[in-house]
CSV table of C-alpha atoms in Angstrom, one decimal:
chain,number,residue,atom,x,y,z
J,860,GLY,CA,0.0,0.0,0.0
J,861,GLN,CA,0.8,3.7,0.1
J,862,GLN,CA,3.7,4.6,2.4
J,863,LEU,CA,4.4,7.5,4.7
J,864,ASN,CA,8.0,7.9,5.7
J,865,GLN,CA,7.9,9.3,9.2
J,866,SER,CA,11.3,10.3,11.0
J,867,PRO,CA,13.1,10.0,13.1
J,868,GLN,CA,12.2,6.4,14.3
J,869,SER,CA,13.1,7.4,17.9
J,870,MET,CA,14.4,10.3,19.9
J,871,PHE,CA,15.8,10.6,23.2
J,872,ILE,CA,16.1,14.1,24.4
J,873,GLN,CA,16.6,16.0,27.8
J,874,GLU,CA,13.6,17.7,29.5
J,875,GLY,CA,13.1,21.2,28.1
J,876,GLU,CA,14.6,20.5,24.7
J,877,ASP,CA,12.5,21.2,21.6
J,878,VAL,CA,11.3,18.2,19.5
J,879,SER,CA,10.8,18.2,15.7
J,880,MET,CA,9.5,15.2,13.8
J,881,ASN,CA,8.0,14.8,10.1
J,882,CYS,CA,6.4,12.8,7.6
J,883,THR,CA,6.9,12.8,3.9
J,884,SER,CA,5.4,11.1,1.0
J,885,SER,CA,5.7,10.9,-2.9
J,886,SER,CA,2.1,11.3,-3.0
J,887,ILE,CA,-0.2,14.3,-2.4
J,888,PHE,CA,-2.5,14.5,0.5
J,889,ASN,CA,-5.9,16.1,1.4
J,890,THR,CA,-5.6,15.8,5.1
J,891,TRP,CA,-2.7,15.5,7.7
J,892,LEU,CA,-3.3,14.5,11.1
J,893,TRP,CA,-1.0,13.8,14.1
J,894,TYR,CA,-1.7,11.3,16.9
J,895,LYS,CA,0.0,10.6,20.3
J,896,GLN,CA,0.0,7.1,21.9
J,897,ASP,CA,0.7,6.9,25.5
J,898,PRO,CA,2.1,3.5,26.7
J,899,GLY,CA,-0.4,0.8,26.8
J,900,GLU,CA,-3.1,3.0,25.3
J,901,GLY,CA,-4.7,3.8,22.0
J,902,PRO,CA,-3.5,6.8,20.1
J,903,VAL,CA,-5.2,10.0,20.7
J,904,LEU,CA,-5.7,12.9,18.1
J,905,LEU,CA,-3.4,16.0,18.8
J,906,ILE,CA,-3.8,18.3,15.7
J,907,ALA,CA,-5.6,17.9,12.3
J,908,LEU,CA,-4.5,20.0,9.3
J,909,TYR,CA,-6.9,20.3,6.2
J,910,LYS,CA,-5.2,23.1,4.0
J,911,ALA,CA,-1.7,23.3,2.3
J,912,GLY,CA,0.4,25.7,4.4
J,913,GLU,CA,-1.8,25.5,7.4
J,914,LEU,CA,0.0,26.0,10.8
J,915,THR,CA,-1.9,24.9,13.9
J,916,SER,CA,-0.8,24.9,17.5
J,917,ASN,CA,-2.1,22.9,20.5
J,918,GLY,CA,-0.5,24.3,23.5
J,919,ARG,CA,3.1,23.5,23.2
J,920,LEU,CA,2.5,21.4,20.0
J,921,THR,CA,2.9,23.0,16.5
J,922,ALA,CA,2.1,21.3,13.2
J,923,GLN,CA,2.2,22.4,9.6
J,924,PHE,CA,0.6,21.0,6.4
J,925,GLY,CA,3.5,21.1,3.9
J,926,ILE,CA,3.0,23.6,0.8
J,927,THR,CA,3.6,20.7,-1.6
J,928,ARG,CA,0.9,18.6,0.3
J,929,LYS,CA,3.4,15.9,0.4
J,930,ASP,CA,4.7,16.4,4.0
J,931,SER,CA,4.0,17.8,7.3
J,932,PHE,CA,5.8,18.3,10.6
J,933,LEU,CA,5.2,18.4,14.3
J,934,ASN,CA,7.2,20.4,16.7
J,935,ILE,CA,7.0,20.0,20.6
J,936,SER,CA,8.5,23.2,22.4
J,937,ALA,CA,10.0,22.7,26.0
J,938,SER,CA,9.5,19.1,26.4
J,939,ILE,CA,8.2,17.7,29.6
J,940,PRO,CA,8.4,14.0,30.9
J,941,SER,CA,4.7,13.3,30.0
J,942,ASP,CA,5.6,14.0,26.5
J,943,VAL,CA,6.8,10.5,26.4
J,944,GLY,CA,5.0,8.2,23.9
J,945,ILE,CA,4.8,7.4,20.2
J,946,TYR,CA,3.6,10.0,17.7
J,947,PHE,CA,2.0,8.9,14.5
J,948,CYS,CA,1.4,11.1,11.4
J,949,ALA,CA,-1.7,10.1,9.2
J,950,GLY,CA,-3.1,11.5,6.0
J,951,GLN,CA,-5.8,10.9,3.8
J,952,LEU,CA,-4.6,10.4,0.2
J,953,PHE,CA,-5.7,12.8,-2.6
J,954,GLY,CA,-7.8,10.8,-5.0
J,955,GLY,CA,-7.8,7.8,-2.8
J,956,SER,CA,-10.6,5.4,-3.6
J,957,GLN,CA,-11.5,4.5,-0.2
J,958,GLY,CA,-10.6,7.7,1.9
J,959,ASN,CA,-9.0,5.7,4.6
J,960,LEU,CA,-6.2,7.3,6.5
J,961,ILE,CA,-2.7,6.0,5.8
J,962,PHE,CA,-0.4,6.0,8.9
J,963,GLY,CA,3.5,6.6,9.4
J,964,LYS,CA,5.3,4.0,11.5
J,965,GLY,CA,5.7,6.4,14.5
J,966,THR,CA,8.3,8.4,16.3
J,967,LYS,CA,9.1,7.0,19.7
J,968,LEU,CA,10.0,9.9,22.2
J,969,SER,CA,11.8,9.4,25.3
J,970,VAL,CA,12.5,12.2,27.7
J,971,LYS,CA,15.3,12.3,30.2
J,972,PRO,CA,14.4,14.5,33.4
B,776,ASP,CA,-16.7,13.0,23.6
B,777,VAL,CA,-16.7,10.2,21.2
B,778,LYS,CA,-15.9,6.9,23.2
B,779,VAL,CA,-14.6,3.7,21.5
B,780,THR,CA,-14.6,0.8,24.0
B,781,GLN,CA,-12.8,-2.4,23.4
B,782,SER,CA,-14.1,-5.1,25.7
B,783,SER,CA,-10.8,-6.5,26.9
B,784,ARG,CA,-7.4,-4.9,27.6
B,785,TYR,CA,-5.6,-8.1,28.1
B,786,LEU,CA,-6.4,-11.6,26.7
B,787,VAL,CA,-4.5,-14.8,26.8
B,788,LYS,CA,-5.7,-17.6,24.6
B,789,ARG,CA,-4.5,-20.9,23.4
B,790,THR,CA,-3.5,-21.8,19.9
B,791,GLY,CA,-6.4,-23.1,17.9
B,792,GLU,CA,-9.2,-21.4,19.8
B,793,LYS,CA,-11.7,-19.0,18.2
B,794,VAL,CA,-11.3,-15.4,19.7
B,795,PHE,CA,-13.6,-12.6,19.4
B,796,LEU,CA,-12.5,-9.0,20.2
B,797,GLU,CA,-15.4,-6.6,20.5
B,798,CYS,CA,-15.5,-2.9,19.9
B,799,VAL,CA,-18.4,-0.6,20.5
B,800,GLN,CA,-18.7,3.2,19.7
B,801,ASP,CA,-21.3,5.5,21.0
B,802,MET,CA,-21.4,8.5,18.5
B,803,ASP,CA,-23.2,7.1,15.6
B,804,HIS,CA,-20.0,6.9,13.5
B,805,GLU,CA,-20.4,5.4,10.2
B,806,ASN,CA,-16.9,3.9,9.6
B,807,MET,CA,-15.1,1.4,11.8
B,808,PHE,CA,-11.7,-0.3,11.7
B,809,TRP,CA,-9.5,-2.8,13.2
B,810,TYR,CA,-5.7,-2.5,13.2
B,811,ARG,CA,-3.0,-4.5,14.7
B,812,GLN,CA,0.1,-2.9,16.1
B,813,ASP,CA,3.6,-4.5,16.3
B,814,PRO,CA,7.0,-3.0,17.2
B,815,GLY,CA,8.6,-1.7,14.1
B,816,LEU,CA,5.7,-2.2,11.9
B,817,GLY,CA,3.4,0.6,13.1
B,818,LEU,CA,-0.5,0.3,12.6
B,819,ARG,CA,-1.6,-2.2,10.1
B,820,LEU,CA,-5.2,-2.3,8.8
B,821,ILE,CA,-6.8,-5.7,9.1
B,822,TYR,CA,-10.7,-4.9,8.1
B,823,PHE,CA,-12.8,-1.9,7.8
B,824,SER,CA,-16.4,-1.3,7.5
B,825,TYR,CA,-18.3,1.9,6.1
B,826,ASP,CA,-21.8,0.4,7.0
B,827,VAL,CA,-23.8,-2.1,8.9
B,828,LYS,CA,-23.3,-5.6,7.3
B,829,MET,CA,-20.6,-4.1,5.0
B,830,LYS,CA,-16.9,-5.2,5.4
B,831,GLU,CA,-13.9,-4.6,3.3
B,832,LYS,CA,-10.5,-6.5,3.7
B,833,GLY,CA,-7.4,-4.3,4.8
B,834,ASP,CA,-3.9,-4.8,4.1
B,835,ILE,CA,-3.5,-8.1,6.3
B,836,PRO,CA,-6.9,-10.0,6.5
B,837,GLU,CA,-5.5,-13.4,6.5
B,838,GLY,CA,-6.6,-15.4,9.7
B,839,TYR,CA,-9.3,-12.8,10.5
B,840,SER,CA,-12.8,-12.2,9.9
B,841,VAL,CA,-15.2,-9.5,11.2
B,842,SER,CA,-18.8,-8.8,11.9
B,843,ARG,CA,-20.9,-5.6,11.8
B,844,GLU,CA,-24.6,-6.5,12.7
B,845,LYS,CA,-25.2,-3.2,14.3
B,846,LYS,CA,-23.9,0.2,13.6
B,847,GLU,CA,-22.1,0.8,16.9
B,848,ARG,CA,-20.5,-2.7,17.3
B,849,PHE,CA,-17.5,-4.1,15.1
B,850,SER,CA,-16.2,-7.4,16.1
B,851,LEU,CA,-12.8,-9.1,15.1
B,852,ILE,CA,-12.8,-12.7,15.0
B,853,LEU,CA,-9.6,-14.9,15.1
B,854,GLU,CA,-11.0,-18.4,13.6
B,855,SER,CA,-8.2,-20.4,15.0
B,856,ALA,CA,-5.6,-18.3,17.0
B,857,SER,CA,-2.0,-18.8,16.1
B,858,THR,CA,1.1,-17.5,18.0
B,859,ASN,CA,1.9,-15.1,15.3
B,860,GLN,CA,-1.4,-13.2,16.2
B,861,THR,CA,-0.1,-12.3,19.6
B,862,SER,CA,-0.3,-8.5,19.2
B,863,MET,CA,-1.9,-5.2,20.4
B,864,TYR,CA,-5.4,-4.9,18.5
B,865,LEU,CA,-6.9,-1.3,18.0
B,866,CYS,CA,-10.3,-0.6,17.0
B,867,ALA,CA,-11.1,2.9,15.6
B,868,SER,CA,-14.1,4.7,14.2
B,869,SER,CA,-14.9,7.9,12.3
B,870,LYS,CA,-17.9,9.9,11.3
B,871,ARG,CA,-17.0,10.4,7.6
B,872,ARG,CA,-14.3,9.1,5.2
B,873,GLY,CA,-10.9,10.9,5.6
B,874,GLN,CA,-11.9,12.4,8.9
B,875,GLY,CA,-9.8,11.8,12.0
B,876,TYR,CA,-10.3,8.5,13.7
B,877,THR,CA,-11.0,7.8,17.5
B,878,PHE,CA,-9.4,4.8,18.8
B,879,GLY,CA,-10.2,2.5,21.5
B,880,SER,CA,-7.6,1.9,24.3
B,881,GLY,CA,-6.5,-1.4,22.7
B,882,THR,CA,-6.6,-5.2,23.4
B,883,ARG,CA,-3.2,-6.8,24.0
B,884,LEU,CA,-3.7,-10.6,23.0
B,885,THR,CA,-1.2,-13.2,23.7
B,886,VAL,CA,-1.7,-16.5,22.1
B,887,VAL,CA,0.1,-19.4,23.8
């Protein structure tokens, strides 16, 4: 199936540092979404983006829908221990016959206090 | 808030058993999905449904079947459980195609 390339696969950072992760594809997307999964739980939606160039914030989180519609990034400012988890990007493919979301493989974030 | 409830958080089953994983959503969502999650492989789509009694195969349907007799309930069935089906199973739902999904808390299934 279609692939979303999410990077990095994992990050191990100091508390207080800023974090950046991204998703790229060779295909065009209508929608980009970012989810966070806490250990042992299901993913929870953090931010949804619907327009190319759109920049949206949710507290310390900021995400952008790339202008080419082929990528998106998520930034976390001033990380804290509860930011630990797996972050997934997801997108709806432009012209996709089913409209299902395609998911990246996730970025595992670990925070050192 | 939309709630997606998976009936069990942890399940241990024997090889060859028939296993039922239940998922219920309470916000009249049209679309429901079953994924499995394994380290390094991300979320892989097993089956999905856009309407009652409707089902479509996802990327890895082998060894699984589903049932959607009512709009709010989507069941995943392992006809004869095998050890390679040990995994975290996630159910999700959405109101419309392409909209963000709401996930359940997951069922961690171990087949011994």
